[in-house]
XYZ file of N, CA and C in Angstrom:
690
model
N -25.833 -3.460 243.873
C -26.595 -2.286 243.424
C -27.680 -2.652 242.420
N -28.389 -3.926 242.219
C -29.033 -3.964 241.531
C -30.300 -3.456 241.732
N -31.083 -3.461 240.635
C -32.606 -2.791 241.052
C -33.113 -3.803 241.461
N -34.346 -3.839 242.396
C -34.931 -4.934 242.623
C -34.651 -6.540 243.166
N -33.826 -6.204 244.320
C -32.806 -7.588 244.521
C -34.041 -8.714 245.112
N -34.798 -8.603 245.413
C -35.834 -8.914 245.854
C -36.526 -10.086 244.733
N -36.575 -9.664 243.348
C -37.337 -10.608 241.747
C -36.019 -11.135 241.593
N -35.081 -10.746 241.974
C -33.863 -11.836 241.218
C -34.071 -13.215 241.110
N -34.374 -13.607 240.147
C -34.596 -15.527 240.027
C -33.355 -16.112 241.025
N -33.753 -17.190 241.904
C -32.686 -18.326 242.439
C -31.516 -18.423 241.693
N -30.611 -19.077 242.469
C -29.725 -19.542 241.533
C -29.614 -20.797 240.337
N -30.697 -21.676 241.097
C -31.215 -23.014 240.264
C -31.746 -22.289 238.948
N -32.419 -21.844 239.059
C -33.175 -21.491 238.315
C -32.322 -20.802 236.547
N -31.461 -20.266 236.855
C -30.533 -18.863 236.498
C -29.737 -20.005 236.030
N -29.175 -20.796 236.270
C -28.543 -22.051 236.284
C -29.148 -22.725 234.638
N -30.059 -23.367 235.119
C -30.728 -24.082 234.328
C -31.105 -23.745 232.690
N -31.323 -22.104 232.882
C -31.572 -21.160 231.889
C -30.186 -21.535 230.876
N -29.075 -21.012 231.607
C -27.628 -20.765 231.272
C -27.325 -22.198 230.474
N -28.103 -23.239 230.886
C -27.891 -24.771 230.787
C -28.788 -25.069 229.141
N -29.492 -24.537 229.605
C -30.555 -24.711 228.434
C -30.140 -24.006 227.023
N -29.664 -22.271 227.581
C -29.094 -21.937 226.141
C -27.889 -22.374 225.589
N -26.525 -23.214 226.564
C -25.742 -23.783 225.931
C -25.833 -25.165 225.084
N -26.714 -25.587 225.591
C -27.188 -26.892 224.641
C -27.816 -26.499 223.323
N -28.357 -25.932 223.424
C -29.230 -24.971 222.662
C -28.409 -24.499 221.361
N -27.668 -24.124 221.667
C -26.541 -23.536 220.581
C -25.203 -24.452 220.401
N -25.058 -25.000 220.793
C -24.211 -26.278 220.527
C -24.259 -27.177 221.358
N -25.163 -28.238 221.304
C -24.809 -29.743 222.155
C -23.426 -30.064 222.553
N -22.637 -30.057 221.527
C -21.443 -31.026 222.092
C -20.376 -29.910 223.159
N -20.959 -28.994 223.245
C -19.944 -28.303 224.302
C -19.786 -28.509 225.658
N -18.584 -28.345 226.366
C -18.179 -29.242 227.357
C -18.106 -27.359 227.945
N -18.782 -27.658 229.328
C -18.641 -26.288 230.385
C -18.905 -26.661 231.574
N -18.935 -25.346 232.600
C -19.316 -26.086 234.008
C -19.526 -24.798 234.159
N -20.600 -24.786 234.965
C -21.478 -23.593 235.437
C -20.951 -23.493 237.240
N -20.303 -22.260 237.281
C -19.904 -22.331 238.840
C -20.638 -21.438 239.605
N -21.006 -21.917 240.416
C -21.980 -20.591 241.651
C -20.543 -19.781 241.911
N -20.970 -18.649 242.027
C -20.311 -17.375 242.528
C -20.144 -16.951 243.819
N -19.708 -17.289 244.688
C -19.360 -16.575 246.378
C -18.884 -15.323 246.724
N -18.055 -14.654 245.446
C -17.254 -13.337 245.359
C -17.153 -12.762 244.357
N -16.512 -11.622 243.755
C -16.764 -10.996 242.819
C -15.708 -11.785 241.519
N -14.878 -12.717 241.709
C -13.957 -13.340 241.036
C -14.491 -14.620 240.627
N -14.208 -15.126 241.656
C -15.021 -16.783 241.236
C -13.321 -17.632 240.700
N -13.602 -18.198 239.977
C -11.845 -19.205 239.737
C -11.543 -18.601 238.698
N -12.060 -17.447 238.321
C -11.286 -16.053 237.044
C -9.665 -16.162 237.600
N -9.476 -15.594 238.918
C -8.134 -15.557 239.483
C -7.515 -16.760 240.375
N -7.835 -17.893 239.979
C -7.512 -18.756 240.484
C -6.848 -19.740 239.488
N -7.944 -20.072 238.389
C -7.603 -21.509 237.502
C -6.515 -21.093 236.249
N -5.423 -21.701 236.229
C -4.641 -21.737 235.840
C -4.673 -22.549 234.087
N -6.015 -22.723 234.207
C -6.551 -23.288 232.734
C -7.108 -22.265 232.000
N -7.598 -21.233 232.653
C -8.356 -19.678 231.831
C -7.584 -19.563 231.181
N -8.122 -19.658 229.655
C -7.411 -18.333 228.666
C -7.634 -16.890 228.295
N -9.418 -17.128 227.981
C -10.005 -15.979 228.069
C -11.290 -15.928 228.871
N -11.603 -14.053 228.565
C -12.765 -14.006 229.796
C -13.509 -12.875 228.415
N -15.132 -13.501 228.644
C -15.674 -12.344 227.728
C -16.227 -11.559 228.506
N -16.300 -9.997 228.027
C -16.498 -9.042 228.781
C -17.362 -7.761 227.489
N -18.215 -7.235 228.593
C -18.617 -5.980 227.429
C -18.106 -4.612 227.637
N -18.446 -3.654 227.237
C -17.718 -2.371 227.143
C -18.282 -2.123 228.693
N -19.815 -2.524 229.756
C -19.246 -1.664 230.835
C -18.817 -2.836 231.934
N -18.176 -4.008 231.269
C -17.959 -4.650 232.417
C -16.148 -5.055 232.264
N -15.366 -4.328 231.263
C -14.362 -4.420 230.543
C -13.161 -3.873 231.961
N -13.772 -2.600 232.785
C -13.143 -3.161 234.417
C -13.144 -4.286 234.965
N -14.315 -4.509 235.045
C -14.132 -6.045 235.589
C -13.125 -7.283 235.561
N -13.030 -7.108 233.521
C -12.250 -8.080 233.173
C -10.333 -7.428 233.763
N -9.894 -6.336 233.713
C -9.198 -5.781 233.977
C -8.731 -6.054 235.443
N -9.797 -6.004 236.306
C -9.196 -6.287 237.663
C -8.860 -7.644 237.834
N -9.989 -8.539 237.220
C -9.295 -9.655 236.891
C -7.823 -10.360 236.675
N -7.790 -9.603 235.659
C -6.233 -9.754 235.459
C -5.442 -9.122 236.344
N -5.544 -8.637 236.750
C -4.544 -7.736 238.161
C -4.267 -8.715 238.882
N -5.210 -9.466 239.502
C -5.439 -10.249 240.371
C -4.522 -11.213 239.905
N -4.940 -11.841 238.211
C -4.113 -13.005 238.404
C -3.046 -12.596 238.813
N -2.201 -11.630 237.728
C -0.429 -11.094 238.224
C -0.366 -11.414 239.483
N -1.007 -11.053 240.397
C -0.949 -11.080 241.591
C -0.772 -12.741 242.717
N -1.577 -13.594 241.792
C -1.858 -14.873 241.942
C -0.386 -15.453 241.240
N 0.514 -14.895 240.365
C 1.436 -15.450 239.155
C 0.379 -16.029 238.242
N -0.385 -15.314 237.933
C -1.304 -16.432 236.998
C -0.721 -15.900 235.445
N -1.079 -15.991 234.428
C -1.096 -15.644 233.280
C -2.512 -14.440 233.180
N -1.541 -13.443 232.167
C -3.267 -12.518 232.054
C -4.076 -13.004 230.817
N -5.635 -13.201 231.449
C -6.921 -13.354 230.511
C -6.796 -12.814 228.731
N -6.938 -13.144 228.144
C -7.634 -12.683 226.833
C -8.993 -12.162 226.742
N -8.775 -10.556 226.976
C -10.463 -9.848 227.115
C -10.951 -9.828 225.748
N -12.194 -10.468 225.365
C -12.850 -10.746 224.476
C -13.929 -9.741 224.386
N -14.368 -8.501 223.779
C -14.958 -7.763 224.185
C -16.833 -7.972 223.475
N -17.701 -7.941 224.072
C -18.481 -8.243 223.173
C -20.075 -7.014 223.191
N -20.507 -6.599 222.152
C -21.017 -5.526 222.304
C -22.792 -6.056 222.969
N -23.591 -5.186 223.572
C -24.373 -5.950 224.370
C -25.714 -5.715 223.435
N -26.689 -6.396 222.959
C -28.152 -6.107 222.566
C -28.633 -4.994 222.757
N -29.214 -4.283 222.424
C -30.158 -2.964 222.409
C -31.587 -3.343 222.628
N -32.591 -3.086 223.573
C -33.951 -3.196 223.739
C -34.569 -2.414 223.198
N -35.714 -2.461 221.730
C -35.905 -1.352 221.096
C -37.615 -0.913 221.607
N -37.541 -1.906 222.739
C -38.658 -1.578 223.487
C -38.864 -1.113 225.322
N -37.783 -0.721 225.536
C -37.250 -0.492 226.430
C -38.100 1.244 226.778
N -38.562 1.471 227.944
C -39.227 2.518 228.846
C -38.304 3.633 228.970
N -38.758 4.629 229.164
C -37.903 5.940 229.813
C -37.179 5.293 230.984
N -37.607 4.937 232.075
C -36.935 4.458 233.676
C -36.370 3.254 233.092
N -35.871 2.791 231.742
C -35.400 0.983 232.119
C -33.970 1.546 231.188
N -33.577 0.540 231.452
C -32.133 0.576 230.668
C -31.836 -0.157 228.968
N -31.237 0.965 228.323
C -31.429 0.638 226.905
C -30.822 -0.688 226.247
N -29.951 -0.766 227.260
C -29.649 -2.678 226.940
C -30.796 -3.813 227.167
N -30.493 -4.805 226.998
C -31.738 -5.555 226.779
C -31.060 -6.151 228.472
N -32.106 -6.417 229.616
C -31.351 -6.337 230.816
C -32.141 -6.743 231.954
N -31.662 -7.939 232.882
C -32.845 -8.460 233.737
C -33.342 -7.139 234.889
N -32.673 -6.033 235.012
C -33.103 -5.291 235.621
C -34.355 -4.542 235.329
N -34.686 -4.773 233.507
C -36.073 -4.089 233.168
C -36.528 -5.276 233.745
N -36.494 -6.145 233.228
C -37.441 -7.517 233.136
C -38.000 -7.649 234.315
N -37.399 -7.203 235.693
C -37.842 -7.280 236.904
C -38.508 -5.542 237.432
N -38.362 -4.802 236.663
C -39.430 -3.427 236.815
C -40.223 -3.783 236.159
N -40.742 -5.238 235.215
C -41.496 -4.751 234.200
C -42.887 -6.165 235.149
N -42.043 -6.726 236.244
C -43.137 -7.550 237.235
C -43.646 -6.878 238.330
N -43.141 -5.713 238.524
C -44.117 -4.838 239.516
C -45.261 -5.003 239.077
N -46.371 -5.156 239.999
C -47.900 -5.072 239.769
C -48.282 -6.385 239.507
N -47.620 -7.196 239.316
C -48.324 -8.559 238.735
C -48.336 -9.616 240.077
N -48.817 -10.352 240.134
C -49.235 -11.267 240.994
C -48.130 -12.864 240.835
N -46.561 -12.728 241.870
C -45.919 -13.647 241.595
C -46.333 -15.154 242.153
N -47.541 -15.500 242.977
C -47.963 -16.571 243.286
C -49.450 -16.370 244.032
N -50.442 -17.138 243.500
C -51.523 -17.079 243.969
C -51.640 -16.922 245.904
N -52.922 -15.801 246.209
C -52.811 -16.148 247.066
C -53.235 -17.216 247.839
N -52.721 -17.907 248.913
C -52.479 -19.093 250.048
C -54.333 -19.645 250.557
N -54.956 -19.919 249.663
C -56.444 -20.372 250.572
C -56.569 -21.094 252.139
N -56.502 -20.224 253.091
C -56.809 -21.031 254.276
C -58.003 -21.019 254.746
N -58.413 -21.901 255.002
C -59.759 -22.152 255.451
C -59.763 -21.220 256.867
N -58.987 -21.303 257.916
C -59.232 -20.830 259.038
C -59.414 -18.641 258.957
N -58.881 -18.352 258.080
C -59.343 -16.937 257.721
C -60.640 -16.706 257.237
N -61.439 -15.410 257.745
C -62.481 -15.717 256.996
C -62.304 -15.008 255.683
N -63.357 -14.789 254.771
C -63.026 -13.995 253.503
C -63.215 -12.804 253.936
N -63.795 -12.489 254.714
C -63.818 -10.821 254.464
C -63.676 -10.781 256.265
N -63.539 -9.786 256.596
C -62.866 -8.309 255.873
C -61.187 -8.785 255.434
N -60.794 -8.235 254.082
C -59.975 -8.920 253.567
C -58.699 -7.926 253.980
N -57.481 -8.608 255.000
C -56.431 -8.004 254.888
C -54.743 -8.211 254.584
N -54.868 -6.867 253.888
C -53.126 -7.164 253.132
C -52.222 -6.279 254.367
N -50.935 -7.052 254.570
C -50.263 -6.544 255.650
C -49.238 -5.749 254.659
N -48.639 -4.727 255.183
C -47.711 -4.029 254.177
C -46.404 -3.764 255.379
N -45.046 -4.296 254.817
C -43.878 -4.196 255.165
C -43.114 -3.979 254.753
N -41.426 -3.631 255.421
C -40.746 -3.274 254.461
C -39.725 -2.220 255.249
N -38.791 -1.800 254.547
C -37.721 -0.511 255.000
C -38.104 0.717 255.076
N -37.035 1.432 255.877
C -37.863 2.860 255.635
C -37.736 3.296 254.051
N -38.297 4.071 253.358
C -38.052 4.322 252.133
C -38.503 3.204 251.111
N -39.153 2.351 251.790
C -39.324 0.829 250.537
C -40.901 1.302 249.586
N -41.430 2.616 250.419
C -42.550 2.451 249.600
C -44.171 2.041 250.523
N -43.953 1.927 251.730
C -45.305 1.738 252.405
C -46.318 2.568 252.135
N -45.957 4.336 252.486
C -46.590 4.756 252.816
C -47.553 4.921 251.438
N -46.606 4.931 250.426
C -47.395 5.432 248.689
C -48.548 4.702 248.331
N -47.993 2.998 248.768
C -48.479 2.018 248.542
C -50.195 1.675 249.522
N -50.316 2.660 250.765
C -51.568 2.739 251.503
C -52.038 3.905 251.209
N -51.353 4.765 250.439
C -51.911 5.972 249.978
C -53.190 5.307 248.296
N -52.176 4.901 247.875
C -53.351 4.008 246.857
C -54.021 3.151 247.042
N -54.150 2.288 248.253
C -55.246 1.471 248.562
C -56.160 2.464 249.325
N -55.626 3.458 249.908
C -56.623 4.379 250.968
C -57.889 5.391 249.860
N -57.074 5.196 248.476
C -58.296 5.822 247.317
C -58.905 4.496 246.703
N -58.585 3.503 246.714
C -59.282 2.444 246.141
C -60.122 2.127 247.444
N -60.285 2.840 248.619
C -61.631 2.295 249.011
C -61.073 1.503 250.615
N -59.525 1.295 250.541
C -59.099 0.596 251.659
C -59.328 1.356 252.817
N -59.471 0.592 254.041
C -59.537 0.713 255.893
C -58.314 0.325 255.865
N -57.289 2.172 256.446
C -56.016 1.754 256.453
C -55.757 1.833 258.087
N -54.970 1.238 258.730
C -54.235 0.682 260.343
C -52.829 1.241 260.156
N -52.616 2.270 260.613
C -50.989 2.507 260.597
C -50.335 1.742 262.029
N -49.625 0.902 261.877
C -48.954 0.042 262.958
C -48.564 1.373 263.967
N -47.495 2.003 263.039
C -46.603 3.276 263.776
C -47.119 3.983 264.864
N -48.580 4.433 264.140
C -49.223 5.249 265.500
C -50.102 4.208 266.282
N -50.345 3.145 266.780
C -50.595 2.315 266.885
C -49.301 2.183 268.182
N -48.311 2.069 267.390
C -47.335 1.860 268.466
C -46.887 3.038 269.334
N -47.684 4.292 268.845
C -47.497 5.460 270.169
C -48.189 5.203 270.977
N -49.489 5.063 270.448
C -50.993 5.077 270.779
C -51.084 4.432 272.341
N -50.004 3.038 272.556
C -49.950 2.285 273.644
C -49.430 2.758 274.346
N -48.086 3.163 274.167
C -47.026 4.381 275.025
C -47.662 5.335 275.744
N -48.912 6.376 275.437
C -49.351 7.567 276.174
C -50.013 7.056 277.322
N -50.083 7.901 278.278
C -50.740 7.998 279.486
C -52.249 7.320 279.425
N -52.329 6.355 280.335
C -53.663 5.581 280.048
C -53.768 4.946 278.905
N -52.639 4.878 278.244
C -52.484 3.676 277.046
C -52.508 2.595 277.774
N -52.819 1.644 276.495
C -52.890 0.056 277.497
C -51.940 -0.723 278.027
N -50.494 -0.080 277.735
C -48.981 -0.287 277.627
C -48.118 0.459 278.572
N -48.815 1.694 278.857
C -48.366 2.298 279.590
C -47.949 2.184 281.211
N -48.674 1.680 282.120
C -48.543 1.373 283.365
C -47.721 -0.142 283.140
N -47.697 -0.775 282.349
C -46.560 -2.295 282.385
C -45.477 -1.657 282.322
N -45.483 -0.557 281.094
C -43.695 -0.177 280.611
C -42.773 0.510 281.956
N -43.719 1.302 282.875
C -43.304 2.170 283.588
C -43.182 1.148 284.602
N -43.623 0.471 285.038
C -43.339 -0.929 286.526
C -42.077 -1.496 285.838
N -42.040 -1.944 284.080
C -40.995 -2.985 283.885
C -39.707 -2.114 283.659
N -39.565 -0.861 283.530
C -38.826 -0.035 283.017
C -38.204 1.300 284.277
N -39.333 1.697 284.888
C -38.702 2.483 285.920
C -39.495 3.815 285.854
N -39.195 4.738 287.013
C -40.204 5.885 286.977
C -38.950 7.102 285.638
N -37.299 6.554 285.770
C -36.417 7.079 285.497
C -36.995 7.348 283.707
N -37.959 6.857 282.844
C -38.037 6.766 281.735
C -38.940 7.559 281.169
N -39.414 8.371 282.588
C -40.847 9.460 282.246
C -39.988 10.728 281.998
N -40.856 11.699 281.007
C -40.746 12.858 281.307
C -41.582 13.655 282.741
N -41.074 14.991 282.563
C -41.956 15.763 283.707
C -43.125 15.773 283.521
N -43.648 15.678 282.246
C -45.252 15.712 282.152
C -45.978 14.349 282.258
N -45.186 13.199 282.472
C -45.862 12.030 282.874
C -45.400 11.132 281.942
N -44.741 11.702 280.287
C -45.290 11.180 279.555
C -43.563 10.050 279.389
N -43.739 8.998 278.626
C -43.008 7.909 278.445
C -42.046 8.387 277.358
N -40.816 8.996 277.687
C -39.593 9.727 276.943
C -38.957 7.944 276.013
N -39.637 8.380 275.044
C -39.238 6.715 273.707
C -37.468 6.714 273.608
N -36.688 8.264 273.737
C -35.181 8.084 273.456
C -35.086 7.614 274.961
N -35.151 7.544 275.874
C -34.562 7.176 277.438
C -35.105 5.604 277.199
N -36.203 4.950 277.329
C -36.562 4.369 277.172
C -35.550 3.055 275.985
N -35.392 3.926 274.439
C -34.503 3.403 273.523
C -33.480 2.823 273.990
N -33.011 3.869 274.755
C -31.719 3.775 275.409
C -31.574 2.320 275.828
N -32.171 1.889 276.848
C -32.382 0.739 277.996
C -32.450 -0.332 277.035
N -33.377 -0.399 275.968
C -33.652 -1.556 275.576
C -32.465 -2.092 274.135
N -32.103 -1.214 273.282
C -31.797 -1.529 271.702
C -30.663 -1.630 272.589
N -29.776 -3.327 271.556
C -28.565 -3.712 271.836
C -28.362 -4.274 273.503
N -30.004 -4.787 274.166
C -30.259 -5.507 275.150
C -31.141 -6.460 274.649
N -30.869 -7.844 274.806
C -31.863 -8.650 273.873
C -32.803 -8.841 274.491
N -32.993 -9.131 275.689
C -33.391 -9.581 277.296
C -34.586 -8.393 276.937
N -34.001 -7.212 277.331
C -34.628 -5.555 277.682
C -35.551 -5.379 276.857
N -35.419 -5.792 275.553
C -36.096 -5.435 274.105
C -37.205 -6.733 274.112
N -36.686 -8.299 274.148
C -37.960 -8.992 274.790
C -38.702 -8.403 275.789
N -38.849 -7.879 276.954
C -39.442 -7.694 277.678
C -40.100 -6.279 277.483
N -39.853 -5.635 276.784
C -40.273 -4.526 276.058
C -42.042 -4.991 275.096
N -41.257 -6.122 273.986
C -42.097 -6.226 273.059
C -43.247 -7.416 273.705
N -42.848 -8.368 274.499
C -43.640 -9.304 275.301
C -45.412 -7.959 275.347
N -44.728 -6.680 276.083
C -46.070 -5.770 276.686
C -46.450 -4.881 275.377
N -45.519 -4.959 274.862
C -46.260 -3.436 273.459
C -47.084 -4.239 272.335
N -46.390 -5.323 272.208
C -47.003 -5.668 270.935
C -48.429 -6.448 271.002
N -48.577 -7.652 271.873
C -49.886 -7.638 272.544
C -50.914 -7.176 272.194
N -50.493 -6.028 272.774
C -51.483 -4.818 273.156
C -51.754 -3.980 271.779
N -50.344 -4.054 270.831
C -50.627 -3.478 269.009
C -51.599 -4.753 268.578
N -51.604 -5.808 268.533
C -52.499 -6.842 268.382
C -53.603 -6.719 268.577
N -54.233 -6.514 269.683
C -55.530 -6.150 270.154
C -56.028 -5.204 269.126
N -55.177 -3.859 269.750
C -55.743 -2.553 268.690
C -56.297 -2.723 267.328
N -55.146 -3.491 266.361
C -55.506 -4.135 265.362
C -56.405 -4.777 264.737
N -57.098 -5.711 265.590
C -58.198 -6.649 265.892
C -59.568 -5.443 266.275
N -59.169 -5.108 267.076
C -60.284 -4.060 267.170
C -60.406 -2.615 265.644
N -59.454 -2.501 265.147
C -59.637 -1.771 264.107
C -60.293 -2.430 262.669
N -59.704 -3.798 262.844
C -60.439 -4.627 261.673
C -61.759 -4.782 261.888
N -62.229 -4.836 263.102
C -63.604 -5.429 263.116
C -64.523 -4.001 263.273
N -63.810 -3.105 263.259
C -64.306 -1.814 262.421
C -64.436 -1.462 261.354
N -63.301 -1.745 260.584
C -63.410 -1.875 259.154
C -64.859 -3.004 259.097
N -64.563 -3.750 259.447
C -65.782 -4.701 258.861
C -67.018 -4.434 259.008
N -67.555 -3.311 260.285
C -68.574 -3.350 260.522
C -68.902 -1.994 259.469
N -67.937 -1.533 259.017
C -68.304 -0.286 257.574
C -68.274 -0.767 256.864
N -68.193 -2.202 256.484
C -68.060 -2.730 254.611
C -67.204 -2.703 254.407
């Protein structure tokens, strides 16, 4: 459930940090930093744990922990409770602990790696592709380039656009697919159609082999519209 699983630093990385502040605060300490696979890790396993530090909202945590060991015959943990930092600069939307979940709302907007110079693109007309889940934010995100001046391409209708009658997609889908996938008015029924292909890997290649193509083209032809408006 974190915010933003997407900015989460590597694990090297997260690692190294963890590495750096234990030296940091005492050289001679002897630890071992373990990658995590599950929500336990060798908490309910190592028979060398004495204690586990925990804060007031992760003090379940330490709790199930110990369940577990009982469960393991282990000995139960010594919960060490420890109270967490306060951010006295912390936003309305961020959380009042000091917390990598702001730290990663607070890199929205910024630029995490230059962009890629390839020679074979030209510079202009310059385009950003936008992807993502439903709900991730596309549409907001071409809504503000569409006032800063952007030539926006919606893929989506794009991908009807081929489907209708005398689309460029249309007479392949209906030969590769069947007359069974039309409605009465001619037109290319997308749930009958759905049907045949999703959870057919074969069906769905041979689907996208003819649609997408043909979204390609469109594309190409919409950019070099954009370009010919500035």
């Amino acid at each position: 459930d974190k915010v933003l699983t997407e900015l989460i630093e590597p694990y090297e990385l997260r690692a190294a940090k963890l590495r750096e502040f234990l030296e940091d605060v005492k050289p001679s300490l002897r630890y071992d930093i373990v990658p995590l696979v599950d929500p336990y890790g060798p908490s309910v396993t190592d028979p060398d744990l004495q204690c586990l530090v925990v804060s007031e909202e992760t003090r379940r945590g330490g709790e199930a922990v110990n369940k577990k060991r009982l469960e393991n015959g282990l000995p139960e943990l010594a919960l060490y409770e420890i109270l967490l930092m306060k951010d006295p600069d912390h936003s309305q939307n961020e959380e009042e602990k000091i917390s990598s979940s702001s730290l990663r709302q607070r890199l929205l907007g910024t630029l995490l790696r230059p962009p890629r110079q390839d020679p074979a693109l030209p510079s202009r007309p310059y385009v950003i592709g936008l992807t993502g889940g439903t709900g991730s934010g596309k549409t907001s995100i071409a809504k503000l380039l569409g006032h800063l001046g952007a030539f926006l391409i919606d893929a989506d209708k794009l991908g009807h656009a081929v489907y209708v009658p005398g689309g460029p997609a249309y007479e392949q889908v209906v030969a590769a697919f069947g007359a069974e996938i039309l409605n009465e008015d001619g037109t290319i029924n997308r749930k009958v159609l759905g049907a045949k292909v999703f959870g057919n890997p074969e069906r769905l290649k041979s689907l996208t082999d003819i649609v997408w193509p043909e979204m390609a083209r469109m594309v190409k032809e919409q950019i070099g519209e954009a370009d010919a408006q500035g």
